[in-house]
Short mmCIF file of C-alpha atoms in Angstrom, two decimals:
data_model
loop_
_atom_site.label_atom_id
_atom_site.label_comp_id
_atom_site.label_asym_id
_atom_site.label_seq_id
_atom_site.Cartn_x
_atom_site.Cartn_y
_atom_site.Cartn_z
CA ILE A 1 52.33 27.08 20.80
CA SER A 2 51.55 23.65 22.50
CA PRO A 3 52.14 21.01 19.96
CA ASP A 4 47.83 20.33 20.75
CA GLY A 5 47.47 23.95 19.58
CA LYS A 6 45.80 24.62 22.61
CA TYR A 7 48.22 27.57 24.72
CA ILE A 8 50.29 30.15 23.34
CA SER A 9 53.23 30.91 25.30
CA PHE A 10 55.08 34.02 25.78
CA MET A 11 57.95 35.84 27.70
CA ALA A 12 57.13 38.71 29.75
CA PRO A 13 58.27 40.97 32.45
CA TYR A 14 57.66 40.07 36.24
CA GLU A 15 59.40 42.04 38.72
CA SER A 16 61.50 43.64 36.26
CA ARG A 17 63.04 40.08 34.69
CA MET A 18 61.48 38.06 31.86
CA ASN A 19 59.69 35.07 32.76
CA ILE A 20 57.59 32.61 30.78
CA PHE A 21 53.37 32.97 30.70
CA VAL A 22 50.98 31.09 28.91
CA GLN A 23 47.02 31.50 27.89
CA LYS A 24 44.86 29.62 25.95
CA ALA A 25 44.60 30.24 22.46
CA GLY A 26 41.45 32.47 22.09
CA SER A 27 41.31 33.37 25.72
CA ASP A 28 42.62 36.69 27.27
CA LYS A 29 43.52 35.04 30.75
CA VAL A 30 47.20 34.82 31.35
CA THR A 31 49.21 32.29 33.53
CA ARG A 32 52.34 33.12 34.90
CA LEU A 33 54.61 29.90 35.15
CA THR A 34 57.56 31.03 36.60
CA SER A 35 58.43 34.08 39.16
CA GLU A 36 62.49 34.92 38.27
CA THR A 37 63.73 38.21 40.18
CA ALA A 38 66.85 37.39 39.93
CA ARG A 39 67.65 37.13 36.23
CA ASP A 40 65.57 36.56 33.01
CA ILE A 41 64.98 33.37 31.77
CA ALA A 42 67.19 32.47 28.90
CA GLY A 43 65.17 30.37 26.81
CA TYR A 44 62.49 27.71 26.70
CA TYR A 45 60.45 25.70 24.90
CA TRP A 46 57.24 23.24 24.74
CA ALA A 47 58.37 19.68 25.94
CA ASN A 48 54.91 18.30 25.04
CA ASN A 49 51.19 19.61 25.42
CA THR A 50 51.52 19.89 29.47
CA ARG A 51 55.50 21.06 29.96
CA ILE A 52 57.66 23.58 29.27
CA LEU A 53 61.51 23.39 29.84
CA TYR A 54 63.07 26.24 30.57
CA ILE A 55 67.20 27.11 30.91
CA ASN A 56 68.15 29.25 33.47
CA ASP A 57 71.50 30.03 35.55
CA ASN A 58 71.89 31.44 39.37
CA GLY A 59 72.54 34.88 39.79
CA GLY A 60 74.61 35.35 36.76
CA ASP A 61 76.84 32.65 37.24
CA GLU A 62 76.16 31.50 33.41
CA ASN A 63 76.21 27.73 35.00
CA PHE A 64 72.31 27.25 32.85
CA ALA A 65 70.46 24.31 34.19
CA LEU A 66 67.59 22.87 32.49
CA PHE A 67 63.85 23.41 34.31
CA GLY A 68 60.58 22.00 34.01
CA VAL A 69 57.06 23.11 34.67
CA ASP A 70 53.53 22.28 34.01
CA VAL A 71 51.32 24.59 32.28
CA ASN A 72 49.43 25.29 35.31
CA GLY A 73 52.67 26.60 37.16
CA LYS A 74 53.22 23.87 39.43
CA ASN A 75 55.37 20.97 39.87
CA GLN A 76 58.45 22.99 38.94
CA LYS A 77 61.57 20.46 38.93
CA CYS A 78 65.36 21.24 37.77
CA LEU A 79 66.56 18.25 36.01
CA THR A 80 70.48 19.46 35.42
CA CYS A 81 71.14 21.12 38.69
CA PHE A 82 74.67 19.85 38.85
CA GLU A 83 77.28 22.44 40.71
CA ASN A 84 79.54 24.24 38.58
CA VAL A 85 78.42 22.23 35.04
CA ARG A 86 76.19 24.65 32.54
CA THR A 87 73.71 22.94 30.08
CA GLN A 88 73.25 23.73 26.52
CA ILE A 89 69.68 22.36 24.33
CA ILE A 90 71.19 20.27 21.60
CA ASP A 91 68.06 18.90 20.13
CA ASP A 92 64.24 19.06 21.72
CA LEU A 93 63.61 15.73 20.24
CA GLU A 94 60.10 17.26 19.20
CA ASP A 95 58.34 14.14 18.44
CA GLN A 96 59.55 12.47 21.25
CA PRO A 97 58.17 14.18 24.13
CA ASP A 98 59.62 12.29 27.54
CA TYR A 99 63.06 13.34 26.01
CA VAL A 100 65.57 15.77 25.47
CA ILE A 101 69.11 16.38 24.41
CA VAL A 102 71.28 18.36 26.16
CA GLY A 103 74.90 19.22 26.43
CA LEU A 104 76.88 18.94 30.05
CA ASN A 105 80.54 19.63 30.83
CA LYS A 106 80.16 17.34 34.05
CA ARG A 107 83.24 15.22 32.31
CA ASN A 108 85.39 18.03 31.85
CA PRO A 109 84.59 21.96 32.30
CA MET A 110 85.91 22.75 28.81
CA VAL A 111 83.95 20.09 27.10
CA PHE A 112 80.26 19.43 26.57
CA ASP A 113 79.03 15.99 25.88
CA PRO A 114 75.57 14.69 24.71
CA TYR A 115 73.52 13.02 26.71
CA ARG A 116 69.89 11.97 26.61
CA LEU A 117 67.57 12.87 29.20
CA ASN A 118 64.30 11.39 30.46
CA ILE A 119 62.65 14.81 31.50
CA ASN A 120 60.67 12.67 33.91
CA THR A 121 62.58 10.62 35.71
CA GLY A 122 66.24 12.84 35.30
CA GLU A 123 67.76 9.69 34.13
CA MET A 124 70.45 10.40 31.51
CA GLU A 125 72.75 8.33 28.63
CA MET A 126 75.70 9.76 27.75
CA LEU A 127 75.88 9.79 23.68
CA ALA A 128 79.37 10.29 22.76
CA GLU A 129 82.40 11.87 24.23
CA ASN A 130 83.32 15.05 22.78
CA PRO A 131 87.27 14.82 22.17
CA GLY A 132 87.20 18.73 22.84
CA ASN A 133 86.84 19.89 19.14
CA ILE A 134 83.24 19.31 18.28
CA GLN A 135 81.49 22.53 18.60
CA ASP A 136 77.96 21.15 17.15
CA TRP A 137 75.50 17.86 16.92
CA MET A 138 72.57 16.75 14.91
CA THR A 139 70.11 13.97 15.17
CA ASP A 140 68.13 12.11 12.56
CA HIS A 141 64.49 11.97 12.31
CA ASP A 142 64.39 9.16 15.29
CA GLY A 143 66.31 11.55 17.58
CA LYS A 144 69.21 9.07 17.18
CA LEU A 145 72.85 11.49 16.93
CA ARG A 146 74.31 11.31 13.98
CA VAL A 147 76.25 14.10 12.56
CA ALA A 148 79.24 16.21 14.57
CA PHE A 149 80.88 19.24 13.33
CA ALA A 150 84.69 19.93 14.68
CA ILE A 151 87.41 22.43 14.28
CA VAL A 152 90.51 21.26 13.04
CA ASP A 153 93.64 23.27 13.19
CA GLY A 154 92.02 25.83 14.46
CA VAL A 155 90.64 26.93 11.06
CA ASN A 156 89.09 24.04 8.73
CA THR A 157 85.86 22.71 9.68
CA GLN A 158 85.30 18.64 9.39
CA LEU A 159 81.88 16.77 9.37
CA LEU A 160 81.77 13.72 10.94
CA TYR A 161 79.24 10.85 10.50
CA ARG A 162 77.94 7.18 12.08
CA ASP A 163 75.21 5.13 10.73
CA THR A 164 74.36 4.33 14.17
CA GLU A 165 74.63 5.46 17.98
CA SER A 166 76.59 2.41 18.86
CA GLU A 167 79.05 3.19 16.04
CA GLU A 168 82.41 5.42 16.83
CA PHE A 169 82.22 8.98 14.56
CA ARG A 170 83.97 9.25 11.49
CA PRO A 171 85.05 12.21 9.77
CA ILE A 172 84.15 12.27 6.28
CA LEU A 173 84.55 15.61 5.05
CA THR A 174 87.21 18.45 5.82
CA THR A 175 86.84 22.35 4.59
CA SER A 176 88.59 25.53 4.54
CA PHE A 177 87.49 28.78 5.55
CA LYS A 178 86.68 29.34 1.91
CA GLU A 179 84.00 26.54 1.59
CA SER A 180 81.25 24.98 3.22
CA LEU A 181 78.68 22.35 3.42
CA SER A 182 76.14 22.56 6.24
CA PRO A 183 73.66 19.87 6.86
CA GLN A 184 70.04 21.13 7.50
CA PHE A 185 68.32 18.34 8.38
CA PHE A 186 68.46 14.43 7.32
CA THR A 187 66.45 12.93 4.37
CA PHE A 188 63.13 11.67 5.49
CA ASP A 189 64.47 7.83 5.21
CA ASN A 190 66.94 8.92 7.87
CA LYS A 191 69.57 7.69 4.80
CA MET A 192 71.09 11.24 3.71
CA LEU A 193 70.99 14.83 4.53
CA TYR A 194 69.69 17.96 2.98
CA ALA A 195 72.36 20.45 3.00
CA SER A 196 73.66 24.03 1.55
CA SER A 197 76.77 24.04 -0.31
CA ASN A 198 79.34 26.23 -2.01
CA LEU A 199 81.73 23.25 -3.23
CA ASN A 200 82.39 23.57 -6.74
CA ARG A 201 80.56 26.50 -7.10
CA ASP A 202 80.33 30.18 -5.97
CA LYS A 203 76.76 30.28 -4.51
CA ALA A 204 75.91 28.43 -1.62
CA ALA A 205 73.02 25.78 -3.33
CA ALA A 206 70.40 23.44 -1.68
CA VAL A 207 71.51 19.68 -2.41
CA ILE A 208 71.34 16.22 -1.22
CA PHE A 209 74.57 14.94 0.23
CA ASP A 210 75.55 11.52 0.39
CA PRO A 211 76.99 10.90 4.28
CA LEU A 212 78.78 7.42 2.72
CA THR A 213 80.18 8.76 -0.04
CA ALA A 214 80.67 12.32 0.87
CA THR A 215 79.20 13.48 -2.57
CA GLU A 216 76.68 15.61 -3.33
CA THR A 217 73.43 13.44 -5.33
CA GLU A 218 71.34 15.82 -5.95
CA LEU A 219 70.95 19.98 -6.57
CA LEU A 220 67.92 20.98 -5.49
CA TYR A 221 67.83 24.84 -6.04
CA GLU A 222 70.48 27.56 -6.65
CA ASN A 223 70.69 31.06 -7.29
CA GLU A 224 72.27 32.85 -9.85
CA ASP A 225 73.20 35.70 -7.42
CA TYR A 226 72.48 34.97 -3.95
CA ASP A 227 73.73 32.15 -1.40
CA ILE A 228 70.49 29.95 -0.26
CA SER A 229 70.50 30.27 3.67
CA SER A 230 67.88 27.62 4.64
CA ILE A 231 66.13 24.83 4.01
CA SER A 232 62.62 24.50 5.06
CA TYR A 233 60.28 20.94 5.88
CA SER A 234 57.05 19.73 6.77
CA ARG A 235 57.48 17.76 10.11
CA LYS A 236 53.70 16.23 9.68
CA ARG A 237 53.68 15.74 5.78
CA LYS A 238 57.49 14.76 5.73
CA VAL A 239 58.27 17.16 2.61
CA ILE A 240 60.50 20.29 2.07
CA THR A 241 58.77 23.12 1.73
CA ALA A 242 60.97 26.06 0.90
CA VAL A 243 64.42 27.64 0.60
CA ASN A 244 65.36 30.76 1.76
CA PHE A 245 67.98 33.84 0.46
CA THR A 246 68.38 37.28 0.95
CA SER A 247 68.47 39.53 -1.94
CA TRP A 248 67.50 42.90 -0.58
CA LYS A 249 64.49 41.27 1.55
CA ARG A 250 64.16 38.03 2.56
CA GLU A 251 63.11 35.85 -0.17
CA ARG A 252 61.76 31.98 -0.50
CA HIS A 253 61.64 29.43 -3.19
CA PHE A 254 58.87 27.07 -2.75
CA PHE A 255 58.83 23.30 -3.49
CA ASP A 256 55.74 22.73 -1.95
CA GLU A 257 52.35 24.79 -2.89
CA THR A 258 50.38 23.80 0.66
CA THR A 259 53.34 26.49 2.06
CA LYS A 260 53.20 28.62 -0.69
CA ASN A 261 49.37 29.30 -0.73
CA LEU A 262 49.88 29.45 3.24
CA PHE A 263 52.21 32.24 2.71
CA ALA A 264 50.42 34.07 0.37
CA ARG A 265 47.20 33.86 2.50
CA LEU A 266 49.29 35.60 4.96
CA GLU A 267 50.36 38.06 2.35
CA SER A 268 47.16 39.54 1.37
CA GLU A 269 46.60 40.48 4.59
CA LEU A 270 49.89 41.56 6.01
CA SER A 271 51.57 43.29 2.85
CA GLY A 272 54.34 45.27 3.07
CA TYR A 273 55.77 43.48 6.48
CA GLU A 274 58.31 40.64 6.20
CA ILE A 275 56.36 37.27 7.47
CA GLY A 276 57.79 34.55 9.09
CA ILE A 277 56.61 31.72 10.96
CA SER A 278 57.84 31.21 14.15
CA ALA A 279 55.73 28.52 15.90
CA SER A 280 53.02 25.52 14.66
CA ASP A 281 51.09 22.96 16.44
CA LYS A 282 51.71 19.61 15.24
CA ALA A 283 48.93 19.10 13.01
CA GLU A 284 50.32 22.57 11.23
CA GLU A 285 47.18 23.61 11.17
CA LYS A 286 47.73 26.70 13.49
CA PHE A 287 50.74 28.97 13.60
CA ILE A 288 52.16 32.08 15.62
CA VAL A 289 53.22 34.70 12.64
CA ARG A 290 55.40 37.19 13.48
CA THR A 291 55.58 40.24 11.21
CA TYR A 292 58.26 42.96 10.78
CA SER A 293 59.53 46.11 8.36
CA ASP A 294 62.06 48.19 8.26
CA ARG A 295 59.98 51.03 10.26
CA SER A 296 58.60 48.77 12.25
CA LEU A 297 59.08 45.88 14.78
CA GLY A 298 55.62 44.44 13.76
CA ALA A 299 53.81 42.02 15.79
CA TYR A 300 52.57 38.72 16.50
CA TYR A 301 49.60 36.94 15.29
CA PHE A 302 47.72 33.94 15.27
CA TYR A 303 46.70 32.07 11.97
CA ASP A 304 43.66 29.60 12.43
CA LEU A 305 44.47 27.55 9.03
CA LYS A 306 41.00 25.34 9.13
CA LYS A 307 39.15 28.68 10.04
CA ASP A 308 41.09 30.94 7.79
CA GLU A 309 41.45 33.47 10.77
CA LEU A 310 44.42 36.01 11.36
CA THR A 311 43.85 37.44 14.63
CA LYS A 312 46.59 39.47 15.83
CA ILE A 313 48.25 38.82 19.25
CA GLN A 314 50.66 41.71 20.08
CA GLU A 315 52.51 44.53 19.07
CA VAL A 316 56.12 44.10 19.52
CA SER A 317 56.87 47.38 20.08
CA PRO A 318 53.40 49.38 20.08
CA TRP A 319 55.00 52.67 21.49
CA ILE A 320 57.20 52.98 18.11
CA ASP A 321 54.88 55.08 15.49
CA GLU A 322 55.76 53.70 12.04
CA ASN A 323 54.67 56.50 10.43
CA HIS A 324 57.05 58.71 11.94
CA MET A 325 60.05 56.00 11.22
CA ALA A 326 62.29 56.54 7.77
CA GLU A 327 62.05 54.01 4.88
CA ILE A 328 65.34 51.96 4.42
CA LYS A 329 65.51 51.61 0.50
CA PRO A 330 67.80 49.33 -1.42
CA ILE A 331 70.19 50.88 -3.75
CA GLN A 332 73.66 49.67 -5.96
CA TYR A 333 76.26 51.17 -7.13
CA ARG A 334 79.75 50.10 -9.24
CA SER A 335 82.97 50.66 -7.04
CA ARG A 336 86.14 51.86 -9.00
CA ASP A 337 86.79 48.64 -11.04
CA GLY A 338 83.59 47.52 -11.84
CA LEU A 339 82.13 45.60 -9.22
CA ILE A 340 78.59 45.95 -8.34
CA ILE A 341 78.18 46.61 -4.52
CA HIS A 342 74.61 46.39 -2.97
CA GLY A 343 73.19 48.74 0.07
CA TYR A 344 70.93 50.29 1.46
CA LEU A 345 69.87 54.06 2.23
CA THR A 346 67.76 55.89 4.42
CA LEU A 347 66.56 59.69 3.93
CA PRO A 348 65.09 61.84 6.94
CA LYS A 349 61.66 61.98 6.77
CA GLY A 350 60.07 65.03 5.58
CA VAL A 351 63.28 66.49 4.73
CA GLU A 352 64.38 67.70 0.82
CA PRO A 353 66.91 65.12 -0.11
CA LYS A 354 69.59 67.65 -0.88
CA ASN A 355 72.99 68.59 0.49
CA LEU A 356 71.86 66.39 3.54
CA PRO A 357 74.94 65.22 5.96
CA VAL A 358 75.78 61.59 5.64
CA VAL A 359 76.76 58.79 8.11
CA VAL A 360 78.20 56.12 6.01
CA ASN A 361 77.39 53.20 8.68
CA PRO A 362 79.42 49.70 7.37
CA HIS A 363 78.28 46.61 9.13
CA GLY A 364 80.12 44.17 11.50
CA GLY A 365 81.43 40.73 11.22
CA PRO A 366 83.55 38.96 9.67
CA TRP A 367 80.66 36.82 8.25
CA ALA A 368 78.04 39.40 8.13
CA ARG A 369 76.05 41.26 6.02
CA ASP A 370 73.50 44.18 6.42
CA ASN A 371 69.80 43.57 5.36
CA TRP A 372 66.52 45.17 5.37
CA GLY A 373 64.78 46.01 8.66
CA PHE A 374 63.90 48.02 11.54
CA ASN A 375 67.42 49.49 12.75
CA PRO A 376 67.26 51.52 15.75
CA GLU A 377 70.49 53.33 15.08
CA VAL A 378 69.77 54.18 11.48
CA GLN A 379 66.21 55.60 12.62
CA PHE A 380 68.00 57.57 15.12
CA LEU A 381 70.59 59.30 12.97
CA ALA A 382 67.70 59.50 10.05
CA ASN A 383 65.30 61.17 12.80
CA ARG A 384 67.91 64.08 13.81
CA GLY A 385 68.81 64.86 9.97
CA PHE A 386 71.17 62.42 8.40
CA ALA A 387 71.34 60.10 5.78
CA VAL A 388 72.30 57.04 6.08
CA LEU A 389 74.48 54.89 3.72
CA GLN A 390 74.89 51.11 4.75
CA MET A 391 76.92 48.57 1.79
CA ASN A 392 77.34 45.47 1.77
CA PHE A 393 81.31 45.70 0.71
CA ARG A 394 83.93 43.28 -0.30
CA GLY A 395 84.32 40.52 2.17
CA SER A 396 80.15 40.45 3.16
CA THR A 397 78.33 37.33 3.13
CA GLY A 398 75.29 36.09 0.84
CA TYR A 399 76.52 37.25 -2.21
CA GLY A 400 78.85 34.05 -3.27
CA LEU A 401 82.09 33.26 -2.46
CA SER A 402 83.45 35.77 -5.23
CA LEU A 403 82.55 38.51 -3.04
CA ILE A 404 83.69 37.50 0.49
CA HIS A 405 87.36 36.57 -1.33
CA ILE A 406 87.83 39.03 -3.86
CA SER A 407 90.86 41.25 -3.63
CA GLU A 408 90.93 45.08 -2.70
CA PRO A 409 91.23 46.67 -6.46
CA THR A 410 95.44 48.25 -6.71
CA ARG A 411 95.29 51.75 -5.45
CA PRO A 412 96.39 54.08 -8.46
CA TYR A 413 99.06 56.34 -6.54
#
C-alpha cells in the first residue's frame, strides 16, 4: 500500500513473468508499471507516494540492480546499474522518501558495503567499509547506520555498535551458536535496542538491551513454553505493540490496546484463519491483511479503519477448494525418556482413521520447525489416503535451548 493509502500494488504475471501492477484503492482499473519478459522481478517496495523501487537482474546473472518507476509507469530509471555489481536492500528508509540504504559489492566482489543512495539524483555515500565478515546491518529511527552483525571464527556471532555514523564500529557482544541476542529495532529515543534474547535463560524473551554496557536492562515479556520470534511496533505512535511466538499456531502477546482491538476486529470477521498485516499506510488507518489456514493459502483484504470496512481483494489460490482439503491437527507425545514432543497429524478426509498407512515427514533444518499452515506436500499425501505425521523433534527451534541442544537418550542395546 502506498504511504498515503491511495494505491495498492501487487505482482502478477505478464508474458509469463512476474511484474508490478498498481491500482487506486477501491478502483478496478489496474496499471502495469513494468514489462519484464526475461526474468521475474525479484522484489519491490514503495519509496514514496509517487514512486516504486524494485530490483531485477539481467537474464539470470543475479547481478541485481535497483530501478525506480513512477506510479503511472513512466520515468523508469536504473539507479545501481554497475557492471558485475550486485545490489542488496539494507533499509528502505520509510521515513526518508528520497533515500534508501543499499549494499553493493563495488569495492570487492566478495563483500557488500553499505551506501546511502539518493533515489532522485543517484548520488551515493559509503557509510562503512565491510571488513568481510559482516552479514547484516541495522539503522536507528533516524536512518543512521549504527549496528552490524558479523560472523567470527566461522561459528560465533558478534554484535557491533557505534554511537554515530562518524565513528568506527566496535564489537560489544560475542555469542556462540548455543545462545543469541537478536536486536529488532532501536528504542524510540535511539539509545537502546529492543531485542529477543536467550542469554542466561532457556526461552528467547523480549528485552531492552543497552549497547553501551552490553547488558539487558529490562525484561518485557517471556513465555514459559516458547521462544518469542519477533517484536512489533507502531511507527506512527512510537510504541511497541506486540511480541509474536508460535505454539501450535502463531500467537501474540499485546502491549497495546489499539493493536489488540484491531486484531480482535479482524478476527471477528475472519475467524478460523491466521491473520497477518502485510502493509499499512503512514497514518496507520488503511491496511493490507493476509489470511491463511491449514486448508487454504488464504486471501488478501483491504481494511479501512476509519470506515470500519473489510474488503476482499483477491484469493491467493482460488483454484484450491478448502472444503476438499484435510485438517492439520496439533498433537503431542512422550518420547521414551519422558520428553514431550509436539507435532501435527493430518488424516485423509472422509476416510475412517483406522489402520491407515502413515508417512512420517520430518522437517529440514538445522534451524527450523514445522508450523501449522497450508502444506501442499501434506495435502497431496492425505488426498492419496495417507496419514501424515510431522514432529518437532529434538533440535527443532522455537521451544527453547533445552530442546535444541538436548542429547539423544542412550539406546538400550
